C-alpha cells in the first residue's frame, strides 16, 4: 500500500467511531434530550398555568371593578335619598317652627288684647271710683265752686313741679 494506509485499520477506527457515537448517543444525548424535553414540557405547563391564572385574575378584577362601579352608583343613590330625606325633614321642622311661631304670636296677641281690656276696665273703675269720691266730697262741702277752685289750684301747683 502506498502511503502506508491500512484499510483494515481505517475500518476499525470507523467502527470504533460508530460504536462511540452510538454509545454516546444512547448514554448521553438521548437522556439529555429527554431531560430537556421534560424540562420544556414542565415550563410550558407552568406557562400555561400562569396564563390561565392571569386570565382568571383579569376576569376576577373585571368582576370586582363592575361590583365597585355598582357600589359607587348605589352609594350615590343612597346619598341622594338621604339628602332628600334630610331636606324634607328640615322643611317639615321649618314648617312646624313657623306654625308654632304663628301660634305663639296669636296667643301673645290674644293675651295682649285681654290685658288691654283688663287695663281699660281697671282704669274705668278707677275713674268711676274717683268720680264717686269727688262727688261725695262735693256733696259734703258747702260750696262746690270753692272746692273746684281749690282742686284746680292744687292741680296747677302739681303740674309746675
PDB file of N, CA and C in Angstrom, residues 20 25 34 36 48 51 64 83 86 93 97 101 110 119-120 129 136 140-141 143 145 151:
ATOM      1  N   UNK A  20     -18.609   4.434  19.364  1.00  0.00           N
ATOM      2  CA  UNK A  20     -18.501   5.530  20.307  1.00  0.00           C
ATOM      3  C   UNK A  20     -19.651   6.525  20.130  1.00  0.00           C
ATOM      4  N   UNK A  25     -24.588   8.456  21.978  1.00  0.00           N
ATOM      5  CA  UNK A  25     -25.968   8.841  21.670  1.00  0.00           C
ATOM      6  C   UNK A  25     -26.922   8.243  22.688  1.00  0.00           C
ATOM      7  N   UNK A  34     -34.087  13.870  26.411  1.00  0.00           N
ATOM      8  CA  UNK A  34     -35.317  13.592  27.166  1.00  0.00           C
ATOM      9  C   UNK A  34     -35.460  14.569  28.342  1.00  0.00           C
ATOM     10  N   UNK A  36     -34.225  17.598  28.566  1.00  0.00           N
ATOM     11  CA  UNK A  36     -34.557  18.915  28.016  1.00  0.00           C
ATOM     12  C   UNK A  36     -36.024  18.962  27.593  1.00  0.00           C
ATOM     13  N   UNK A  48     -48.527  27.808  30.812  1.00  0.00           N
ATOM     14  CA  UNK A  48     -49.971  27.693  30.557  1.00  0.00           C
ATOM     15  C   UNK A  48     -50.758  27.938  31.848  1.00  0.00           C
ATOM     16  N   UNK A  51     -50.647  31.592  32.547  1.00  0.00           N
ATOM     17  CA  UNK A  51     -51.564  32.304  31.644  1.00  0.00           C
ATOM     18  C   UNK A  51     -53.009  32.109  32.096  1.00  0.00           C
ATOM     19  N   UNK A  64     -64.796  42.484  40.029  1.00  0.00           N
ATOM     20  CA  UNK A  64     -64.709  43.377  41.182  1.00  0.00           C
ATOM     21  C   UNK A  64     -64.854  44.836  40.764  1.00  0.00           C
ATOM     22  N   UNK A  83     -80.017  62.832  51.407  1.00  0.00           N
ATOM     23  CA  UNK A  83     -80.085  64.284  51.302  1.00  0.00           C
ATOM     24  C   UNK A  83     -81.527  64.740  51.103  1.00  0.00           C
ATOM     25  N   UNK A  86     -83.243  64.405  54.443  1.00  0.00           N
ATOM     26  CA  UNK A  86     -82.806  65.469  55.353  1.00  0.00           C
ATOM     27  C   UNK A  86     -83.472  66.783  54.962  1.00  0.00           C
ATOM     28  N   UNK A  93     -89.583  70.570  59.796  1.00  0.00           N
ATOM     29  CA  UNK A  93     -89.261  71.259  61.038  1.00  0.00           C
ATOM     30  C   UNK A  93     -89.442  72.758  60.892  1.00  0.00           C
ATOM     31  N   UNK A  97     -91.960  74.957  62.952  1.00  0.00           N
ATOM     32  CA  UNK A  97     -91.499  76.139  63.689  1.00  0.00           C
ATOM     33  C   UNK A  97     -92.329  77.361  63.295  1.00  0.00           C
ATOM     34  N   UNK A 101     -94.565  79.407  65.744  1.00  0.00           N
ATOM     35  CA  UNK A 101     -94.368  80.843  65.892  1.00  0.00           C
ATOM     36  C   UNK A 101     -95.686  81.584  65.666  1.00  0.00           C
ATOM     37  N   UNK A 110    -103.667  87.684  71.588  1.00  0.00           N
ATOM     38  CA  UNK A 110    -104.884  87.497  72.394  1.00  0.00           C
ATOM     39  C   UNK A 110    -104.630  87.906  73.835  1.00  0.00           C
ATOM     40  N   UNK A 119    -106.881  96.338  81.578  1.00  0.00           N
ATOM     41  CA  UNK A 119    -106.371  97.651  81.998  1.00  0.00           C
ATOM     42  C   UNK A 119    -107.425  98.721  81.742  1.00  0.00           C
ATOM     43  N   UNK A 120    -108.102  98.623  80.607  1.00  0.00           N
ATOM     44  CA  UNK A 120    -109.153  99.583  80.282  1.00  0.00           C
ATOM     45  C   UNK A 120    -110.279  99.517  81.308  1.00  0.00           C
ATOM     46  N   UNK A 129    -114.540 105.329  90.550  1.00  0.00           N
ATOM     47  CA  UNK A 129    -114.324 105.474  91.987  1.00  0.00           C
ATOM     48  C   UNK A 129    -113.900 106.892  92.329  1.00  0.00           C
ATOM     49  N   UNK A 136    -118.818 112.684  96.384  1.00  0.00           N
ATOM     50  CA  UNK A 136    -119.088 112.657  97.826  1.00  0.00           C
ATOM     51  C   UNK A 136    -118.488 113.866  98.513  1.00  0.00           C
ATOM     52  N   UNK A 140    -120.461 116.876 100.458  1.00  0.00           N
ATOM     53  CA  UNK A 140    -120.249 117.151 101.863  1.00  0.00           C
ATOM     54  C   UNK A 140    -119.821 118.598 102.100  1.00  0.00           C
ATOM     55  N   UNK A 141    -119.166 119.185 101.170  1.00  0.00           N
ATOM     56  CA  UNK A 141    -118.714 120.553 101.357  1.00  0.00           C
ATOM     57  C   UNK A 141    -119.834 121.523 100.982  1.00  0.00           C
ATOM     58  N   UNK A 143    -119.649 124.716  99.495  1.00  0.00           N
ATOM     59  CA  UNK A 143    -119.654 125.423  98.227  1.00  0.00           C
ATOM     60  C   UNK A 143    -118.851 124.620  97.213  1.00  0.00           C
ATOM     61  N   UNK A 145    -118.217 125.322  94.176  1.00  0.00           N
ATOM     62  CA  UNK A 145    -117.396 126.162  93.313  1.00  0.00           C
ATOM     63  C   UNK A 145    -116.057 126.435  93.974  1.00  0.00           C
ATOM     64  N   UNK A 151    -109.233 122.629  94.172  1.00  0.00           N
ATOM     65  CA  UNK A 151    -108.670 121.469  93.457  1.00  0.00           C
ATOM     66  C   UNK A 151    -107.900 121.910  92.228  1.00  0.00           C
TER      67      UNK A 151
END
